[in-house]
Amino acid sequence: TPVYDINGGTTSGKTTSAQLAVSMGGTRKKTNGKQSLAGTCSTTVNALYGVLNGNYGYPMLFDEKGRLGAKTDIASMVYAVSDGTDKARMNSSCKVSPPKTWATAVLYTGESALLSSFGKADGLLMRIISFSNVKWTESAKQAHDVEAFSIKYAGLPIEKFATYLHSLKSDYVIKKYKSLVRSLTPNIPLPDSLKERMAKTVAVIMTTAELAEAALNIQFHKKEIRGFVLDNIGSNTPECEAETAFEDIVNKFSQNAGRF
């Protein structure tokens, strides 16, 4: 489950764009008793896992991640969300309960980046694609138009997309995906040991774009999408171990200021 971290100022259009993303699969707000695919981070992490449980393909949004609270173990949450499984637990009969599972895409929005909350371990870097300080909408009118579109056509794209996917042979999709992984790997702006792993995540985006063109009969600017994603991966990744070490020290100091 890839995790997309959309962070920036309050007028950047990040929530509008994230709500547009989840509207491809369903409603972006609770209406007439219907459950929404978009919620806030005003919840416990266990409740968040409960909302994700059983979701196989519908993107979900958790807005304003600052509401998670200072005591939330965000690193553990990111690992669990991206791995698509909750912790195993014992029930009242001292038997292991089946863990909650999911496989989809999850978006977080907020003013600060998820990665700013903890040390930038390679495992976390591979699980998050951050989009920081992007100007998603150009005006209030454009934001309103995007919002109106996402309400009017909520859920329709994923229905047409799923119907198209069912008409394809799985080998065709897998072959297209693997080809994109090979072509993307050399261009991933990460150390060589991490390139292929991140390429697999980016390849999911680009495979989806190619298949959605045929399914929805529209044309995406795939070259620009690819460049946009790769640029953000590069700009949100530490350039060297020294920079990572420095940020770790600063984070430790800020978390334990009273001891210094």
mmCIF file with all atom_site columns, N, CA and C in Angstrom, residues 123-193:
data_model
loop_
_atom_site.group_PDB
_atom_site.id
_atom_site.type_symbol
_atom_site.label_atom_id
_atom_site.label_alt_id
_atom_site.label_comp_id
_atom_site.label_asym_id
_atom_site.label_entity_id
_atom_site.label_seq_id
_atom_site.pdbx_PDB_ins_code
_atom_site.Cartn_x
_atom_site.Cartn_y
_atom_site.Cartn_z
_atom_site.occupancy
_atom_site.B_iso_or_equiv
_atom_site.pdbx_formal_charge
_atom_site.auth_seq_id
_atom_site.auth_comp_id
_atom_site.auth_asym_id
_atom_site.auth_atom_id
_atom_site.pdbx_PDB_model_num
ATOM 1   N N  . GLY A 1 123 ? 13.842  2.268   5.219   1.00 0.00 ? 123 GLY A N  1
ATOM 2   C CA . GLY A 1 123 ? 12.577  1.555   5.131   1.00 0.00 ? 123 GLY A CA 1
ATOM 3   C C  . GLY A 1 123 ? 11.385  2.486   5.055   1.00 0.00 ? 123 GLY A C  1
ATOM 4   N N  . LEU A 1 124 ? 11.461  3.602   5.750   1.00 0.00 ? 124 LEU A N  1
ATOM 5   C CA . LEU A 1 124 ? 10.374  4.584   5.720   1.00 0.00 ? 124 LEU A CA 1
ATOM 6   C C  . LEU A 1 124 ? 10.394  5.368   4.415   1.00 0.00 ? 124 LEU A C  1
ATOM 7   N N  . LEU A 1 125 ? 11.591  5.709   3.950   1.00 0.00 ? 125 LEU A N  1
ATOM 8   C CA . LEU A 1 125 ? 11.710  6.442   2.686   1.00 0.00 ? 125 LEU A CA 1
ATOM 9   C C  . LEU A 1 125 ? 11.091  5.666   1.525   1.00 0.00 ? 125 LEU A C  1
ATOM 10  N N  . MET A 1 126 ? 11.200  4.337   1.579   1.00 0.00 ? 126 MET A N  1
ATOM 11  C CA . MET A 1 126 ? 10.678  3.506   0.509   1.00 0.00 ? 126 MET A CA 1
ATOM 12  C C  . MET A 1 126 ? 9.160   3.368   0.567   1.00 0.00 ? 126 MET A C  1
ATOM 13  N N  . ARG A 1 127 ? 8.573   3.748   1.678   1.00 0.00 ? 127 ARG A N  1
ATOM 14  C CA . ARG A 1 127 ? 7.139   3.562   1.871   1.00 0.00 ? 127 ARG A CA 1
ATOM 15  C C  . ARG A 1 127 ? 6.332   4.840   1.664   1.00 0.00 ? 127 ARG A C  1
ATOM 16  N N  . ILE A 1 128 ? 7.006   5.960   1.550   1.00 0.00 ? 128 ILE A N  1
ATOM 17  C CA . ILE A 1 128 ? 6.306   7.243   1.446   1.00 0.00 ? 128 ILE A CA 1
ATOM 18  C C  . ILE A 1 128 ? 6.781   7.997   0.214   1.00 0.00 ? 128 ILE A C  1
ATOM 19  N N  . ILE A 1 129 ? 5.838   8.532   -0.548  1.00 0.00 ? 129 ILE A N  1
ATOM 20  C CA . ILE A 1 129 ? 6.171   9.513   -1.582  1.00 0.00 ? 129 ILE A CA 1
ATOM 21  C C  . ILE A 1 129 ? 5.603   10.847  -1.124  1.00 0.00 ? 129 ILE A C  1
ATOM 22  N N  . SER A 1 130 ? 6.492   11.801  -0.866  1.00 0.00 ? 130 SER A N  1
ATOM 23  C CA . SER A 1 130 ? 6.079   13.097  -0.328  1.00 0.00 ? 130 SER A CA 1
ATOM 24  C C  . SER A 1 130 ? 5.956   14.137  -1.431  1.00 0.00 ? 130 SER A C  1
ATOM 25  N N  . PHE A 1 131 ? 4.922   14.951  -1.312  1.00 0.00 ? 131 PHE A N  1
ATOM 26  C CA . PHE A 1 131 ? 4.737   16.104  -2.194  1.00 0.00 ? 131 PHE A CA 1
ATOM 27  C C  . PHE A 1 131 ? 4.658   17.331  -1.282  1.00 0.00 ? 131 PHE A C  1
ATOM 28  N N  . SER A 1 132 ? 5.756   18.066  -1.215  1.00 0.00 ? 132 SER A N  1
ATOM 29  C CA . SER A 1 132 ? 5.854   19.172  -0.263  1.00 0.00 ? 132 SER A CA 1
ATOM 30  C C  . SER A 1 132 ? 5.738   20.523  -0.964  1.00 0.00 ? 132 SER A C  1
ATOM 31  N N  . ASN A 1 133 ? 4.876   21.371  -0.402  1.00 0.00 ? 133 ASN A N  1
ATOM 32  C CA . ASN A 1 133 ? 4.720   22.761  -0.858  1.00 0.00 ? 133 ASN A CA 1
ATOM 33  C C  . ASN A 1 133 ? 4.432   22.878  -2.351  1.00 0.00 ? 133 ASN A C  1
ATOM 34  N N  . VAL A 1 134 ? 3.588   21.976  -2.846  1.00 0.00 ? 134 VAL A N  1
ATOM 35  C CA . VAL A 1 134 ? 3.141   22.036  -4.237  1.00 0.00 ? 134 VAL A CA 1
ATOM 36  C C  . VAL A 1 134 ? 1.898   22.920  -4.313  1.00 0.00 ? 134 VAL A C  1
ATOM 37  N N  . LYS A 1 135 ? 1.828   23.773  -5.303  1.00 0.00 ? 135 LYS A N  1
ATOM 38  C CA . LYS A 1 135 ? 0.639   24.607  -5.515  1.00 0.00 ? 135 LYS A CA 1
ATOM 39  C C  . LYS A 1 135 ? -0.327  23.807  -6.386  1.00 0.00 ? 135 LYS A C  1
ATOM 40  N N  . TRP A 1 136 ? -1.278  23.143  -5.752  1.00 0.00 ? 136 TRP A N  1
ATOM 41  C CA . TRP A 1 136 ? -2.166  22.231  -6.460  1.00 0.00 ? 136 TRP A CA 1
ATOM 42  C C  . TRP A 1 136 ? -3.267  22.953  -7.236  1.00 0.00 ? 136 TRP A C  1
ATOM 43  N N  . THR A 1 137 ? -3.746  24.054  -6.715  1.00 0.00 ? 137 THR A N  1
ATOM 44  C CA . THR A 1 137 ? -4.783  24.827  -7.409  1.00 0.00 ? 137 THR A CA 1
ATOM 45  C C  . THR A 1 137 ? -4.307  26.263  -7.571  1.00 0.00 ? 137 THR A C  1
ATOM 46  N N  . GLU A 1 138 ? -4.738  26.886  -8.662  1.00 0.00 ? 138 GLU A N  1
ATOM 47  C CA . GLU A 1 138 ? -4.241  28.220  -8.997  1.00 0.00 ? 138 GLU A CA 1
ATOM 48  C C  . GLU A 1 138 ? -5.135  29.344  -8.494  1.00 0.00 ? 138 GLU A C  1
ATOM 49  N N  . SER A 1 139 ? -6.388  29.021  -8.158  1.00 0.00 ? 139 SER A N  1
ATOM 50  C CA . SER A 1 139 ? -7.316  30.059  -7.715  1.00 0.00 ? 139 SER A CA 1
ATOM 51  C C  . SER A 1 139 ? -8.455  29.424  -6.938  1.00 0.00 ? 139 SER A C  1
ATOM 52  N N  . ALA A 1 140 ? -9.217  30.271  -6.250  1.00 0.00 ? 140 ALA A N  1
ATOM 53  C CA . ALA A 1 140 ? -10.380 29.788  -5.504  1.00 0.00 ? 140 ALA A CA 1
ATOM 54  C C  . ALA A 1 140 ? -11.416 29.201  -6.455  1.00 0.00 ? 140 ALA A C  1
ATOM 55  N N  . LYS A 1 141 ? -11.568 29.801  -7.630  1.00 0.00 ? 141 LYS A N  1
ATOM 56  C CA . LYS A 1 141 ? -12.535 29.302  -8.611  1.00 0.00 ? 141 LYS A CA 1
ATOM 57  C C  . LYS A 1 141 ? -12.137 27.913  -9.100  1.00 0.00 ? 141 LYS A C  1
ATOM 58  N N  . GLN A 1 142 ? -10.848 27.730  -9.368  1.00 0.00 ? 142 GLN A N  1
ATOM 59  C CA . GLN A 1 142 ? -10.395 26.416  -9.827  1.00 0.00 ? 142 GLN A CA 1
ATOM 60  C C  . GLN A 1 142 ? -10.621 25.364  -8.742  1.00 0.00 ? 142 GLN A C  1
ATOM 61  N N  . ALA A 1 143 ? -10.333 25.707  -7.496  1.00 0.00 ? 143 ALA A N  1
ATOM 62  C CA . ALA A 1 143 ? -10.563 24.779  -6.389  1.00 0.00 ? 143 ALA A CA 1
ATOM 63  C C  . ALA A 1 143 ? -12.040 24.408  -6.298  1.00 0.00 ? 143 ALA A C  1
ATOM 64  N N  . HIS A 1 144 ? -12.914 25.409  -6.490  1.00 0.00 ? 144 HIS A N  1
ATOM 65  C CA . HIS A 1 144 ? -14.361 25.161  -6.456  1.00 0.00 ? 144 HIS A CA 1
ATOM 66  C C  . HIS A 1 144 ? -14.776 24.231  -7.596  1.00 0.00 ? 144 HIS A C  1
ATOM 67  N N  . ASP A 1 145 ? -14.214 24.448  -8.783  1.00 0.00 ? 145 ASP A N  1
ATOM 68  C CA . ASP A 1 145 ? -14.550 23.612  -9.934  1.00 0.00 ? 145 ASP A CA 1
ATOM 69  C C  . ASP A 1 145 ? -14.097 22.162  -9.722  1.00 0.00 ? 145 ASP A C  1
ATOM 70  N N  . VAL A 1 146 ? -12.910 21.994  -9.154  1.00 0.00 ? 146 VAL A N  1
ATOM 71  C CA . VAL A 1 146 ? -12.395 20.654  -8.875  1.00 0.00 ? 146 VAL A CA 1
ATOM 72  C C  . VAL A 1 146 ? -13.288 19.962  -7.849  1.00 0.00 ? 146 VAL A C  1
ATOM 73  N N  . GLU A 1 147 ? -13.689 20.702  -6.830  1.00 0.00 ? 147 GLU A N  1
ATOM 74  C CA . GLU A 1 147 ? -14.572 20.148  -5.799  1.00 0.00 ? 147 GLU A CA 1
ATOM 75  C C  . GLU A 1 147 ? -15.906 19.711  -6.391  1.00 0.00 ? 147 GLU A C  1
ATOM 76  N N  . ALA A 1 148 ? -16.476 20.554  -7.256  1.00 0.00 ? 148 ALA A N  1
ATOM 77  C CA . ALA A 1 148 ? -17.764 20.227  -7.884  1.00 0.00 ? 148 ALA A CA 1
ATOM 78  C C  . ALA A 1 148 ? -17.639 18.980  -8.757  1.00 0.00 ? 148 ALA A C  1
ATOM 79  N N  . PHE A 1 149 ? -16.529 18.875  -9.484  1.00 0.00 ? 149 PHE A N  1
ATOM 80  C CA . PHE A 1 149 ? -16.280 17.710  -10.330 1.00 0.00 ? 149 PHE A CA 1
ATOM 81  C C  . PHE A 1 149 ? -16.190 16.437  -9.495  1.00 0.00 ? 149 PHE A C  1
ATOM 82  N N  . SER A 1 150 ? -15.463 16.513  -8.385  1.00 0.00 ? 150 SER A N  1
ATOM 83  C CA . SER A 1 150 ? -15.247 15.322  -7.557  1.00 0.00 ? 150 SER A CA 1
ATOM 84  C C  . SER A 1 150 ? -16.540 14.853  -6.896  1.00 0.00 ? 150 SER A C  1
ATOM 85  N N  . ILE A 1 151 ? -17.460 15.779  -6.662  1.00 0.00 ? 151 ILE A N  1
ATOM 86  C CA . ILE A 1 151 ? -18.762 15.407  -6.093  1.00 0.00 ? 151 ILE A CA 1
ATOM 87  C C  . ILE A 1 151 ? -19.656 14.785  -7.158  1.00 0.00 ? 151 ILE A C  1
ATOM 88  N N  . LYS A 1 152 ? -19.677 15.390  -8.333  1.00 0.00 ? 152 LYS A N  1
ATOM 89  C CA . LYS A 1 152 ? -20.581 14.952  -9.408  1.00 0.00 ? 152 LYS A CA 1
ATOM 90  C C  . LYS A 1 152 ? -20.240 13.552  -9.905  1.00 0.00 ? 152 LYS A C  1
ATOM 91  N N  . TYR A 1 153 ? -18.941 13.254  -10.044 1.00 0.00 ? 153 TYR A N  1
ATOM 92  C CA . TYR A 1 153 ? -18.539 11.994  -10.665 1.00 0.00 ? 153 TYR A CA 1
ATOM 93  C C  . TYR A 1 153 ? -17.938 10.996  -9.665  1.00 0.00 ? 153 TYR A C  1
ATOM 94  N N  . ALA A 1 154 ? -18.200 11.187  -8.377  1.00 0.00 ? 154 ALA A N  1
ATOM 95  C CA . ALA A 1 154 ? -17.626 10.312  -7.350  1.00 0.00 ? 154 ALA A CA 1
ATOM 96  C C  . ALA A 1 154 ? -17.959 8.845   -7.620  1.00 0.00 ? 154 ALA A C  1
ATOM 97  N N  . GLY A 1 155 ? -16.923 8.016   -7.670  1.00 0.00 ? 155 GLY A N  1
ATOM 98  C CA . GLY A 1 155 ? -17.103 6.577   -7.819  1.00 0.00 ? 155 GLY A CA 1
ATOM 99  C C  . GLY A 1 155 ? -17.208 6.077   -9.240  1.00 0.00 ? 155 GLY A C  1
ATOM 100 N N  . LEU A 1 156 ? -17.487 6.947   -10.196 1.00 0.00 ? 156 LEU A N  1
ATOM 101 C CA . LEU A 1 156 ? -17.649 6.500   -11.579 1.00 0.00 ? 156 LEU A CA 1
ATOM 102 C C  . LEU A 1 156 ? -16.335 6.021   -12.212 1.00 0.00 ? 156 LEU A C  1
ATOM 103 N N  . PRO A 1 157 ? -15.219 6.753   -12.058 1.00 0.00 ? 157 PRO A N  1
ATOM 104 C CA . PRO A 1 157 ? -13.972 6.305   -12.705 1.00 0.00 ? 157 PRO A CA 1
ATOM 105 C C  . PRO A 1 157 ? -13.545 4.903   -12.293 1.00 0.00 ? 157 PRO A C  1
ATOM 106 N N  . ILE A 1 158 ? -13.623 4.573   -10.995 1.00 0.00 ? 158 ILE A N  1
ATOM 107 C CA . ILE A 1 158 ? -13.130 3.264   -10.552 1.00 0.00 ? 158 ILE A CA 1
ATOM 108 C C  . ILE A 1 158 ? -14.007 2.135   -11.087 1.00 0.00 ? 158 ILE A C  1
ATOM 109 N N  . GLU A 1 159 ? -15.309 2.416   -11.273 1.00 0.00 ? 159 GLU A N  1
ATOM 110 C CA . GLU A 1 159 ? -16.212 1.400   -11.828 1.00 0.00 ? 159 GLU A CA 1
ATOM 111 C C  . GLU A 1 159 ? -15.832 1.081   -13.278 1.00 0.00 ? 159 GLU A C  1
ATOM 112 N N  . LYS A 1 160 ? -15.589 2.127   -14.063 1.00 0.00 ? 160 LYS A N  1
ATOM 113 C CA . LYS A 1 160 ? -15.199 1.927   -15.466 1.00 0.00 ? 160 LYS A CA 1
ATOM 114 C C  . LYS A 1 160 ? -13.801 1.299   -15.550 1.00 0.00 ? 160 LYS A C  1
ATOM 115 N N  . PHE A 1 161 ? -12.928 1.714   -14.654 1.00 0.00 ? 161 PHE A N  1
ATOM 116 C CA . PHE A 1 161 ? -11.560 1.195   -14.650 1.00 0.00 ? 161 PHE A CA 1
ATOM 117 C C  . PHE A 1 161 ? -11.555 -0.295  -14.295 1.00 0.00 ? 161 PHE A C  1
ATOM 118 N N  . ALA A 1 162 ? -12.321 -0.671  -13.272 1.00 0.00 ? 162 ALA A N  1
ATOM 119 C CA . ALA A 1 162 ? -12.383 -2.073  -12.856 1.00 0.00 ? 162 ALA A CA 1
ATOM 120 C C  . ALA A 1 162 ? -12.963 -2.950  -13.963 1.00 0.00 ? 162 ALA A C  1
ATOM 121 N N  . THR A 1 163 ? -13.998 -2.445  -14.640 1.00 0.00 ? 163 THR A N  1
ATOM 122 C CA . THR A 1 163 ? -14.597 -3.198  -15.748 1.00 0.00 ? 163 THR A CA 1
ATOM 123 C C  . THR A 1 163 ? -13.574 -3.449  -16.844 1.00 0.00 ? 163 THR A C  1
ATOM 124 N N  . TYR A 1 164 ? -12.768 -2.427  -17.132 1.00 0.00 ? 164 TYR A N  1
ATOM 125 C CA . TYR A 1 164 ? -11.725 -2.570  -18.158 1.00 0.00 ? 164 TYR A CA 1
ATOM 126 C C  . TYR A 1 164 ? -10.661 -3.571  -17.715 1.00 0.00 ? 164 TYR A C  1
ATOM 127 N N  . LEU A 1 165 ? -10.231 -3.495  -16.450 1.00 0.00 ? 165 LEU A N  1
ATOM 128 C CA . LEU A 1 165 ? -9.207  -4.408  -15.960 1.00 0.00 ? 165 LEU A CA 1
ATOM 129 C C  . LEU A 1 165 ? -9.665  -5.864  -16.071 1.00 0.00 ? 165 LEU A C  1
ATOM 130 N N  . HIS A 1 166 ? -10.944 -6.110  -15.794 1.00 0.00 ? 166 HIS A N  1
ATOM 131 C CA . HIS A 1 166 ? -11.461 -7.469  -15.866 1.00 0.00 ? 166 HIS A CA 1
ATOM 132 C C  . HIS A 1 166 ? -11.456 -8.011  -17.297 1.00 0.00 ? 166 HIS A C  1
ATOM 133 N N  . SER A 1 167 ? -11.369 -7.119  -18.276 1.00 0.00 ? 167 SER A N  1
ATOM 134 C CA . SER A 1 167 ? -11.335 -7.563  -19.671 1.00 0.00 ? 167 SER A CA 1
ATOM 135 C C  . SER A 1 167 ? -9.928  -7.916  -20.126 1.00 0.00 ? 167 SER A C  1
ATOM 136 N N  . LEU A 1 168 ? -8.930  -7.631  -19.298 1.00 0.00 ? 168 LEU A N  1
ATOM 137 C CA . LEU A 1 168 ? -7.538  -7.873  -19.662 1.00 0.00 ? 168 LEU A CA 1
ATOM 138 C C  . LEU A 1 168 ? -7.026  -9.170  -19.044 1.00 0.00 ? 168 LEU A C  1
ATOM 139 N N  . LYS A 1 169 ? -6.009  -9.730  -19.659 1.00 0.00 ? 169 LYS A N  1
ATOM 140 C CA . LYS A 1 169 ? -5.327  -10.862 -19.067 1.00 0.00 ? 169 LYS A CA 1
ATOM 141 C C  . LYS A 1 169 ? -4.285  -10.334 -18.086 1.00 0.00 ? 169 LYS A C  1
ATOM 142 N N  . SER A 1 170 ? -4.170  -11.002 -16.949 1.00 0.00 ? 170 SER A N  1
ATOM 143 C CA . SER A 1 170 ? -3.244  -10.517 -15.913 1.00 0.00 ? 170 SER A CA 1
ATOM 144 C C  . SER A 1 170 ? -1.810  -10.460 -16.427 1.00 0.00 ? 170 SER A C  1
ATOM 145 N N  . ASP A 1 171 ? -1.435  -11.399 -17.306 1.00 0.00 ? 171 ASP A N  1
ATOM 146 C CA . ASP A 1 171 ? -0.063  -11.404 -17.837 1.00 0.00 ? 171 ASP A CA 1
ATOM 147 C C  . ASP A 1 171 ? 0.246   -10.108 -18.591 1.00 0.00 ? 171 ASP A C  1
ATOM 148 N N  . TYR A 1 172 ? -0.755  -9.564  -19.263 1.00 0.00 ? 172 TYR A N  1
ATOM 149 C CA . TYR A 1 172 ? -0.564  -8.318  -20.015 1.00 0.00 ? 172 TYR A CA 1
ATOM 150 C C  . TYR A 1 172 ? -0.240  -7.169  -19.065 1.00 0.00 ? 172 TYR A C  1
ATOM 151 N N  . VAL A 1 173 ? -0.979  -7.081  -17.967 1.00 0.00 ? 173 VAL A N  1
ATOM 152 C CA . VAL A 1 173 ? -0.767  -6.007  -16.989 1.00 0.00 ? 173 VAL A CA 1
ATOM 153 C C  . VAL A 1 173 ? 0.584   -6.170  -16.303 1.00 0.00 ? 173 VAL A C  1
ATOM 154 N N  . ILE A 1 174 ? 0.919   -7.411  -15.922 1.00 0.00 ? 174 ILE A N  1
ATOM 155 C CA . ILE A 1 174 ? 2.178   -7.673  -15.226 1.00 0.00 ? 174 ILE A CA 1
ATOM 156 C C  . ILE A 1 174 ? 3.368   -7.356  -16.127 1.00 0.00 ? 174 ILE A C  1
ATOM 157 N N  . LYS A 1 175 ? 3.264   -7.731  -17.405 1.00 0.00 ? 175 LYS A N  1
ATOM 158 C CA . LYS A 1 175 ? 4.347   -7.457  -18.352 1.00 0.00 ? 175 LYS A CA 1
ATOM 159 C C  . LYS A 1 175 ? 4.569   -5.960  -18.510 1.00 0.00 ? 175 LYS A C  1
ATOM 160 N N  . LYS A 1 176 ? 3.468   -5.189  -18.596 1.00 0.00 ? 176 LYS A N  1
ATOM 161 C CA . LYS A 1 176 ? 3.564   -3.727  -18.720 1.00 0.00 ? 176 LYS A CA 1
ATOM 162 C C  . LYS A 1 176 ? 4.214   -3.135  -17.469 1.00 0.00 ? 176 LYS A C  1
ATOM 163 N N  . TYR A 1 177 ? 3.798   -3.624  -16.295 1.00 0.00 ? 177 TYR A N  1
ATOM 164 C CA . TYR A 1 177 ? 4.345   -3.137  -15.032 1.00 0.00 ? 177 TYR A CA 1
ATOM 165 C C  . TYR A 1 177 ? 5.843   -3.417  -14.932 1.00 0.00 ? 177 TYR A C  1
ATOM 166 N N  . LYS A 1 178 ? 6.263   -4.642  -15.240 1.00 0.00 ? 178 LYS A N  1
ATOM 167 C CA . LYS A 1 178 ? 7.681   -5.000  -15.125 1.00 0.00 ? 178 LYS A CA 1
ATOM 168 C C  . LYS A 1 178 ? 8.538   -4.211  -16.108 1.00 0.00 ? 178 LYS A C  1
ATOM 169 N N  . SER A 1 179 ? 7.983   -3.939  -17.284 1.00 0.00 ? 179 SER A N  1
ATOM 170 C CA . SER A 1 179 ? 8.712   -3.136  -18.264 1.00 0.00 ? 179 SER A CA 1
ATOM 171 C C  . SER A 1 179 ? 8.950   -1.724  -17.741 1.00 0.00 ? 179 SER A C  1
ATOM 172 N N  . LEU A 1 180 ? 7.940   -1.165  -17.070 1.00 0.00 ? 180 LEU A N  1
ATOM 173 C CA . LEU A 1 180 ? 8.079   0.172   -16.503 1.00 0.00 ? 180 LEU A CA 1
ATOM 174 C C  . LEU A 1 180 ? 9.067   0.192   -15.345 1.00 0.00 ? 180 LEU A C  1
ATOM 175 N N  . VAL A 1 181 ? 9.086   -0.860  -14.544 1.00 0.00 ? 181 VAL A N  1
ATOM 176 C CA . VAL A 1 181 ? 10.061  -0.945  -13.447 1.00 0.00 ? 181 VAL A CA 1
ATOM 177 C C  . VAL A 1 181 ? 11.477  -0.869  -14.014 1.00 0.00 ? 181 VAL A C  1
ATOM 178 N N  . ARG A 1 182 ? 11.731  -1.622  -15.090 1.00 0.00 ? 182 ARG A N  1
ATOM 179 C CA . ARG A 1 182 ? 13.077  -1.633  -15.699 1.00 0.00 ? 182 ARG A CA 1
ATOM 180 C C  . ARG A 1 182 ? 13.458  -0.260  -16.260 1.00 0.00 ? 182 ARG A C  1
ATOM 181 N N  . SER A 1 183 ? 12.499  0.415   -16.903 1.00 0.00 ? 183 SER A N  1
ATOM 182 C CA . SER A 1 183 ? 12.825  1.711   -17.509 1.00 0.00 ? 183 SER A CA 1
ATOM 183 C C  . SER A 1 183 ? 12.949  2.819   -16.473 1.00 0.00 ? 183 SER A C  1
ATOM 184 N N  . LEU A 1 184 ? 12.232  2.689   -15.355 1.00 0.00 ? 184 LEU A N  1
ATOM 185 C CA . LEU A 1 184 ? 12.258  3.724   -14.320 1.00 0.00 ? 184 LEU A CA 1
ATOM 186 C C  . LEU A 1 184 ? 13.462  3.613   -13.399 1.00 0.00 ? 184 LEU A C  1
ATOM 187 N N  . THR A 1 185 ? 13.918  2.396   -13.132 1.00 0.00 ? 185 THR A N  1
ATOM 188 C CA . THR A 1 185 ? 14.953  2.164   -12.118 1.00 0.00 ? 185 THR A CA 1
ATOM 189 C C  . THR A 1 185 ? 16.180  3.064   -12.277 1.00 0.00 ? 185 THR A C  1
ATOM 190 N N  . PRO A 1 186 ? 16.773  3.208   -13.477 1.00 0.00 ? 186 PRO A N  1
ATOM 191 C CA . PRO A 1 186 ? 17.972  4.061   -13.591 1.00 0.00 ? 186 PRO A CA 1
ATOM 192 C C  . PRO A 1 186 ? 17.697  5.533   -13.299 1.00 0.00 ? 186 PRO A C  1
ATOM 193 N N  . ASN A 1 187 ? 16.432  5.948   -13.384 1.00 0.00 ? 187 ASN A N  1
ATOM 194 C CA . ASN A 1 187 ? 16.101  7.373   -13.242 1.00 0.00 ? 187 ASN A CA 1
ATOM 195 C C  . ASN A 1 187 ? 15.608  7.759   -11.849 1.00 0.00 ? 187 ASN A C  1
ATOM 196 N N  . ILE A 1 188 ? 15.521  6.798   -10.952 1.00 0.00 ? 188 ILE A N  1
ATOM 197 C CA . ILE A 1 188 ? 15.073  7.107   -9.596  1.00 0.00 ? 188 ILE A CA 1
ATOM 198 C C  . ILE A 1 188 ? 16.172  7.869   -8.863  1.00 0.00 ? 188 ILE A C  1
ATOM 199 N N  . PRO A 1 189 ? 15.888  9.066   -8.329  1.00 0.00 ? 189 PRO A N  1
ATOM 200 C CA . PRO A 1 189 ? 16.924  9.887   -7.689  1.00 0.00 ? 189 PRO A CA 1
ATOM 201 C C  . PRO A 1 189 ? 17.235  9.449   -6.256  1.00 0.00 ? 189 PRO A C  1
ATOM 202 N N  . LEU A 1 190 ? 17.659  8.185   -6.129  1.00 0.00 ? 190 LEU A N  1
ATOM 203 C CA . LEU A 1 190 ? 18.029  7.611   -4.842  1.00 0.00 ? 190 LEU A CA 1
ATOM 204 C C  . LEU A 1 190 ? 19.318  6.815   -5.011  1.00 0.00 ? 190 LEU A C  1
ATOM 205 N N  . PRO A 1 191 ? 19.964  6.436   -3.914  1.00 0.00 ? 191 PRO A N  1
ATOM 206 C CA . PRO A 1 191 ? 21.145  5.573   -4.028  1.00 0.00 ? 191 PRO A CA 1
ATOM 207 C C  . PRO A 1 191 ? 20.802  4.278   -4.775  1.00 0.00 ? 191 PRO A C  1
ATOM 208 N N  . ASP A 1 192 ? 21.804  3.681   -5.418  1.00 0.00 ? 192 ASP A N  1
ATOM 209 C CA . ASP A 1 192 ? 21.578  2.504   -6.261  1.00 0.00 ? 192 ASP A CA 1
ATOM 210 C C  . ASP A 1 192 ? 20.868  1.381   -5.526  1.00 0.00 ? 192 ASP A C  1
ATOM 211 N N  . SER A 1 193 ? 21.164  1.215   -4.247  1.00 0.00 ? 193 SER A N  1
ATOM 212 C CA . SER A 1 193 ? 20.573  0.109   -3.491  1.00 0.00 ? 193 SER A CA 1
ATOM 213 C C  . SER A 1 193 ? 19.069  0.283   -3.280  1.00 0.00 ? 193 SER A C  1
#
